[in-house]
PDB file of C-alpha atoms in Angstrom:
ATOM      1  CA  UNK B 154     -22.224  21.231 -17.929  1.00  0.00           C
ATOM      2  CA  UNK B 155     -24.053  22.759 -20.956  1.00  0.00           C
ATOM      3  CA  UNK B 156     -24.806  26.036 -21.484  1.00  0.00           C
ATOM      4  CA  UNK B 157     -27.551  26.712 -19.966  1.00  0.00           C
ATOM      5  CA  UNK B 158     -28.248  29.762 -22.226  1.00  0.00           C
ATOM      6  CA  UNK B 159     -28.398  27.832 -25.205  1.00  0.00           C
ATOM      7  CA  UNK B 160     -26.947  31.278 -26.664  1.00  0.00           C
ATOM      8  CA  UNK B 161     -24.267  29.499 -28.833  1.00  0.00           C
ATOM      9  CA  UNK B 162     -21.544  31.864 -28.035  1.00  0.00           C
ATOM     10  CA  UNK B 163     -19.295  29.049 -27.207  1.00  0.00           C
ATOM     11  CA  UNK B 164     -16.100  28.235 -28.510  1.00  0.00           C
ATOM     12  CA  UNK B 165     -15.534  24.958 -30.216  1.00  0.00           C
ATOM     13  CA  UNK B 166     -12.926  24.343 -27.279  1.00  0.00           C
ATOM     14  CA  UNK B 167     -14.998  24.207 -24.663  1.00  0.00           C
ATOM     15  CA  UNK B 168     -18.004  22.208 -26.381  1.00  0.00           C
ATOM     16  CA  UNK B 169     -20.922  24.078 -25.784  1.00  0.00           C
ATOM     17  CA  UNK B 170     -19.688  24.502 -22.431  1.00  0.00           C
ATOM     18  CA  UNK B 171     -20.023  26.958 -19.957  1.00  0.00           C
ATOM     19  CA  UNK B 172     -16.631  28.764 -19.985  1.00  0.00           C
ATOM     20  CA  UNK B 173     -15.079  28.730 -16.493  1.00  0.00           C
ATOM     21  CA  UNK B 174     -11.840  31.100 -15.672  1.00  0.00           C
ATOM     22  CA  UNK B 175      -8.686  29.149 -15.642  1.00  0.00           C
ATOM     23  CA  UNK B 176      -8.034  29.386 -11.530  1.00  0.00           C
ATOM     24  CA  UNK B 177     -11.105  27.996 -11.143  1.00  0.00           C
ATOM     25  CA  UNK B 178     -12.157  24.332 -10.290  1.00  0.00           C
ATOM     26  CA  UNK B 179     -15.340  22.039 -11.139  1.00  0.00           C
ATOM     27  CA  UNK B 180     -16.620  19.585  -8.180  1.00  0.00           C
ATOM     28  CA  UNK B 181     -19.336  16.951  -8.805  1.00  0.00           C
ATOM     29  CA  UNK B 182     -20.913  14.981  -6.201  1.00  0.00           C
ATOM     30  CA  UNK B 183     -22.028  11.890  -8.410  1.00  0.00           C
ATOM     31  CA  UNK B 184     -24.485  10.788  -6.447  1.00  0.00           C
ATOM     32  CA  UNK B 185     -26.756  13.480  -6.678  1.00  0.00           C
ATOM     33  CA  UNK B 186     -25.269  15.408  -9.422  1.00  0.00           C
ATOM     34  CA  UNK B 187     -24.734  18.280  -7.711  1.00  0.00           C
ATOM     35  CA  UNK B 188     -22.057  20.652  -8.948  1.00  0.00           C
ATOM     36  CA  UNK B 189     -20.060  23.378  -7.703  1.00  0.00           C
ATOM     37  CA  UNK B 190     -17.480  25.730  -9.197  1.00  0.00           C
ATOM     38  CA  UNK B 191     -15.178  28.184  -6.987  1.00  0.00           C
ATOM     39  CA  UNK B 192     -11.972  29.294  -7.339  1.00  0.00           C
ATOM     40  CA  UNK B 193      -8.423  27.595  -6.531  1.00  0.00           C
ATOM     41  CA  UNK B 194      -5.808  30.046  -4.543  1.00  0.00           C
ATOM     42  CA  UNK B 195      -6.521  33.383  -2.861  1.00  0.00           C
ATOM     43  CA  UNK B 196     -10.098  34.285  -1.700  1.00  0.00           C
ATOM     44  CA  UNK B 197      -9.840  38.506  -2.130  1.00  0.00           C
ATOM     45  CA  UNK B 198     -13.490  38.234  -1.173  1.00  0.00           C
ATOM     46  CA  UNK B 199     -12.608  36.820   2.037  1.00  0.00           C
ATOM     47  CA  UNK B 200      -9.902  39.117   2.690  1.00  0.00           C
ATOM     48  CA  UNK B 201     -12.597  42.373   1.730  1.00  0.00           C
ATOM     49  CA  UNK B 202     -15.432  40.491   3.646  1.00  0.00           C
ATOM     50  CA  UNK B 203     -13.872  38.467   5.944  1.00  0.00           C
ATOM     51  CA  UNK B 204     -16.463  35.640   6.956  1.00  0.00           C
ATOM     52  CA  UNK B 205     -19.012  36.633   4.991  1.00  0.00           C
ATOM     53  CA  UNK B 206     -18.350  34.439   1.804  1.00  0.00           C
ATOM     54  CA  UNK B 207     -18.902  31.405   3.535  1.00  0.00           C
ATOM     55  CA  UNK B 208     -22.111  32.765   4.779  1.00  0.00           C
ATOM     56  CA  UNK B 209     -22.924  33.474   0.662  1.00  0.00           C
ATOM     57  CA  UNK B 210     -21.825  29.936  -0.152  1.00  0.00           C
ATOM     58  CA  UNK B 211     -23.885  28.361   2.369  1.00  0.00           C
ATOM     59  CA  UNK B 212     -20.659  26.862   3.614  1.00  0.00           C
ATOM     60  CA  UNK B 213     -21.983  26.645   7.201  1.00  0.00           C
ATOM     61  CA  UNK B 214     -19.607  24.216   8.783  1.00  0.00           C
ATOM     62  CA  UNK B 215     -16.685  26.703   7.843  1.00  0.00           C
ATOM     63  CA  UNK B 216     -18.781  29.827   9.103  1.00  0.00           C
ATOM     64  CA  UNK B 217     -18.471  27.856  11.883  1.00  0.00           C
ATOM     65  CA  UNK B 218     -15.065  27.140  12.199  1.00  0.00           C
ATOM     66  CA  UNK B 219     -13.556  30.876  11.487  1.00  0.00           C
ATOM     67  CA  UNK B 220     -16.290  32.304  13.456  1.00  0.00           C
ATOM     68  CA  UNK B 221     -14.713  29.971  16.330  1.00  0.00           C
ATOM     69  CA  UNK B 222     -11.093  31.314  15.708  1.00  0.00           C
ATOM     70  CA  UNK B 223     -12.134  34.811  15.629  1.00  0.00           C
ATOM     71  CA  UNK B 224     -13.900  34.402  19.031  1.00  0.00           C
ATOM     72  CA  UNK B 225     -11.065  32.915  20.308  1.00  0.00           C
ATOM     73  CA  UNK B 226      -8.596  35.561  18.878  1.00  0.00           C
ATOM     74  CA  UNK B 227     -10.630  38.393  20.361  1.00  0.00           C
ATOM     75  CA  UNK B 228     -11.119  36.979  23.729  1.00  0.00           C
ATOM     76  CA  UNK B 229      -7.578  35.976  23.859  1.00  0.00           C
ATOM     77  CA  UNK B 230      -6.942  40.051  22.856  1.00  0.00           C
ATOM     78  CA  UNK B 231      -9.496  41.579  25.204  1.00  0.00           C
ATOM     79  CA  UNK B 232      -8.117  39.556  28.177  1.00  0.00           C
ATOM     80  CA  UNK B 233      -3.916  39.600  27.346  1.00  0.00           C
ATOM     81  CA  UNK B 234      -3.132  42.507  25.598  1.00  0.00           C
ATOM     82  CA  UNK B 235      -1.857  46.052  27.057  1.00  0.00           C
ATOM     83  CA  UNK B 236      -3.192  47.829  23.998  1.00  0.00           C
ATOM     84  CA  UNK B 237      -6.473  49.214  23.906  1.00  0.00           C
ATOM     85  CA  UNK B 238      -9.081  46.959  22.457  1.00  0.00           C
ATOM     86  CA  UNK B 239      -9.983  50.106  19.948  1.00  0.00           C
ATOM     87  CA  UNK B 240      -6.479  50.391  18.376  1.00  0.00           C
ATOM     88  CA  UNK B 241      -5.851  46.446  18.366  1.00  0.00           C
ATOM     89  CA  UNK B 242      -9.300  45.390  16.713  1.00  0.00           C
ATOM     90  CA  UNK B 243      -8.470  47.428  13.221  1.00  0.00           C
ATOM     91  CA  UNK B 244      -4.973  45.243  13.142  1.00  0.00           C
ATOM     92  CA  UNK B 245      -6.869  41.819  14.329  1.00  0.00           C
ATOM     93  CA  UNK B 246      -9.494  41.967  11.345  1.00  0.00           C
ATOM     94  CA  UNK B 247      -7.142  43.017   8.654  1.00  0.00           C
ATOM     95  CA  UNK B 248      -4.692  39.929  10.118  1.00  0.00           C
ATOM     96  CA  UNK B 249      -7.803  37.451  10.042  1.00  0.00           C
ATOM     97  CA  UNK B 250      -8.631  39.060   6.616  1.00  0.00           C
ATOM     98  CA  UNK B 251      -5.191  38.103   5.494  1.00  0.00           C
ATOM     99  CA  UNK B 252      -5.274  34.557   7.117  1.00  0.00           C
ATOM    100  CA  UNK B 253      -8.650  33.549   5.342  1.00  0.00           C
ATOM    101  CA  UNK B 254      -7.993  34.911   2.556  1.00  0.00           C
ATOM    102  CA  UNK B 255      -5.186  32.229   2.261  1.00  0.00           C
ATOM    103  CA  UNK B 256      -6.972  29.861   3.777  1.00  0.00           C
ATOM    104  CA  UNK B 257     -10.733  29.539   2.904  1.00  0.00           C
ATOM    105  CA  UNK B 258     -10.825  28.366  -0.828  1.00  0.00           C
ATOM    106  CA  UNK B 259      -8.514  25.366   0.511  1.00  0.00           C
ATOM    107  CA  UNK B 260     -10.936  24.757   3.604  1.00  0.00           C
ATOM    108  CA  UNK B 261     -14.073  25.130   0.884  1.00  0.00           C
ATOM    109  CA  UNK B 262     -12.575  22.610  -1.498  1.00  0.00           C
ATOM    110  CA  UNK B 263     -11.204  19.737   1.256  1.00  0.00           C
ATOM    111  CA  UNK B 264     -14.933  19.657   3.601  1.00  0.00           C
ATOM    112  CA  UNK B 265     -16.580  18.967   0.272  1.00  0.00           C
ATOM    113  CA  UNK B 266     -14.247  16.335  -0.621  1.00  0.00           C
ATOM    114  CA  UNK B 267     -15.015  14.828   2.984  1.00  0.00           C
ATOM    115  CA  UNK B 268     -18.808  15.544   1.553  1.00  0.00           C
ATOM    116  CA  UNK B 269     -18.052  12.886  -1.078  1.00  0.00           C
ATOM    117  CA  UNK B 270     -17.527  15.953  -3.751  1.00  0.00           C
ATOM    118  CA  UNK B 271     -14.464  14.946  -6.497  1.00  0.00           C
ATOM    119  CA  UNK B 272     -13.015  16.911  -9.519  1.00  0.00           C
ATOM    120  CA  UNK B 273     -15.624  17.198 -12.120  1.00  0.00           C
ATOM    121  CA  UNK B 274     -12.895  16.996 -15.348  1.00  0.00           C
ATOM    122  CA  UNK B 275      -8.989  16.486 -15.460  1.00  0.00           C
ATOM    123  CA  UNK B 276      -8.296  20.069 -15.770  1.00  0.00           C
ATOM    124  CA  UNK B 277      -9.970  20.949 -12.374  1.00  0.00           C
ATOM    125  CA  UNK B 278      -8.407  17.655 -11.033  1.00  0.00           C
ATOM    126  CA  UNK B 279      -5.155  19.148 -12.278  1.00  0.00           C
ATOM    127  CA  UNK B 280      -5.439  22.221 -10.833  1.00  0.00           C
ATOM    128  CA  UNK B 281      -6.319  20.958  -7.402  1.00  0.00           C
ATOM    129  CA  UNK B 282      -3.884  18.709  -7.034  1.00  0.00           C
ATOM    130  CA  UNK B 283      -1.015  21.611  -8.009  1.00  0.00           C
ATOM    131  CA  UNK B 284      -2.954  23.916  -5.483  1.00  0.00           C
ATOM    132  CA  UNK B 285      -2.444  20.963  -2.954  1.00  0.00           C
ATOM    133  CA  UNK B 286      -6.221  20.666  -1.921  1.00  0.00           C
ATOM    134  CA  UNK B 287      -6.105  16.928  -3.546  1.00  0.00           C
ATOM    135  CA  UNK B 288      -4.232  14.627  -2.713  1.00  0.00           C
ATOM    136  CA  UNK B 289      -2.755  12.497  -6.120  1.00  0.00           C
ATOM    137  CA  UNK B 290      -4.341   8.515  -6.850  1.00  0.00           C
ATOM    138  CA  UNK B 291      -2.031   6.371  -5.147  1.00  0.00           C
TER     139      UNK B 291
END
């Protein structure tokens, strides 16, 4: 990944690279070159904007999926809980908030690894695997 800049305001560490934040991870798919960098741990921008990231990403297949879960969630509150739907639904988004913000780098990371994505360099490799999203060589 060079610099596509060509500014030369790289460090001699990184090799004319383009400098990436150390929590976040490089994926290659090396059949058609395709690379993607996002960031290993907590998604704040999923806990601020719940689904929406995913929508940004064009992540579609995990739209999918939380969109499902929050469907389910709300019907599941609509028809079993006492407590009116207006106090409950403040709670329920900041809860889901919470939940994908935990959750959606790691869902991100392991469908594009089923996409035939893999760890662009050893540090991202390295990273991943602490994070748990890869599993090590055997």
């Amino acid at each position: 990944m060079r610099n596509p800049f060509g500014n030369g305001n790289d460090d001699d560490e990184n090799q004319n690279m383009i400098p990436i934040p150390p929590n976040y991870a490089t994926i290659t798919k090396p059949e058609t070159g395709e690379i993607r960098i996002a960031k290993v741990g907590f998604s704040f921008t999923s806990l601020l904007f719940n689904v929406w990231p995913s929508a940004f990403r064009g992540d579609w297949y995990n739209l999918l999926c939380m969109l499902g879960v929050q469907f389910a969630l709300s019907m599941g509150l609509v028809m079993w809980s006492p407590i009116p739907l207006n106090q409950i639904e403040p709670m329920a988004n900041w809860a889901l908030g919470i939940l994908w913000g935990f959750l959606y780098n790691m869902m991100y990371f392991k469908h594009k690894f089923n996409q035939g994505f893999v760890p662009a360099d050893e540090r991202s490799k390295q990273l991943l695997m602490q994070a748990n999203y890869l599993k090590a060589d055997k």
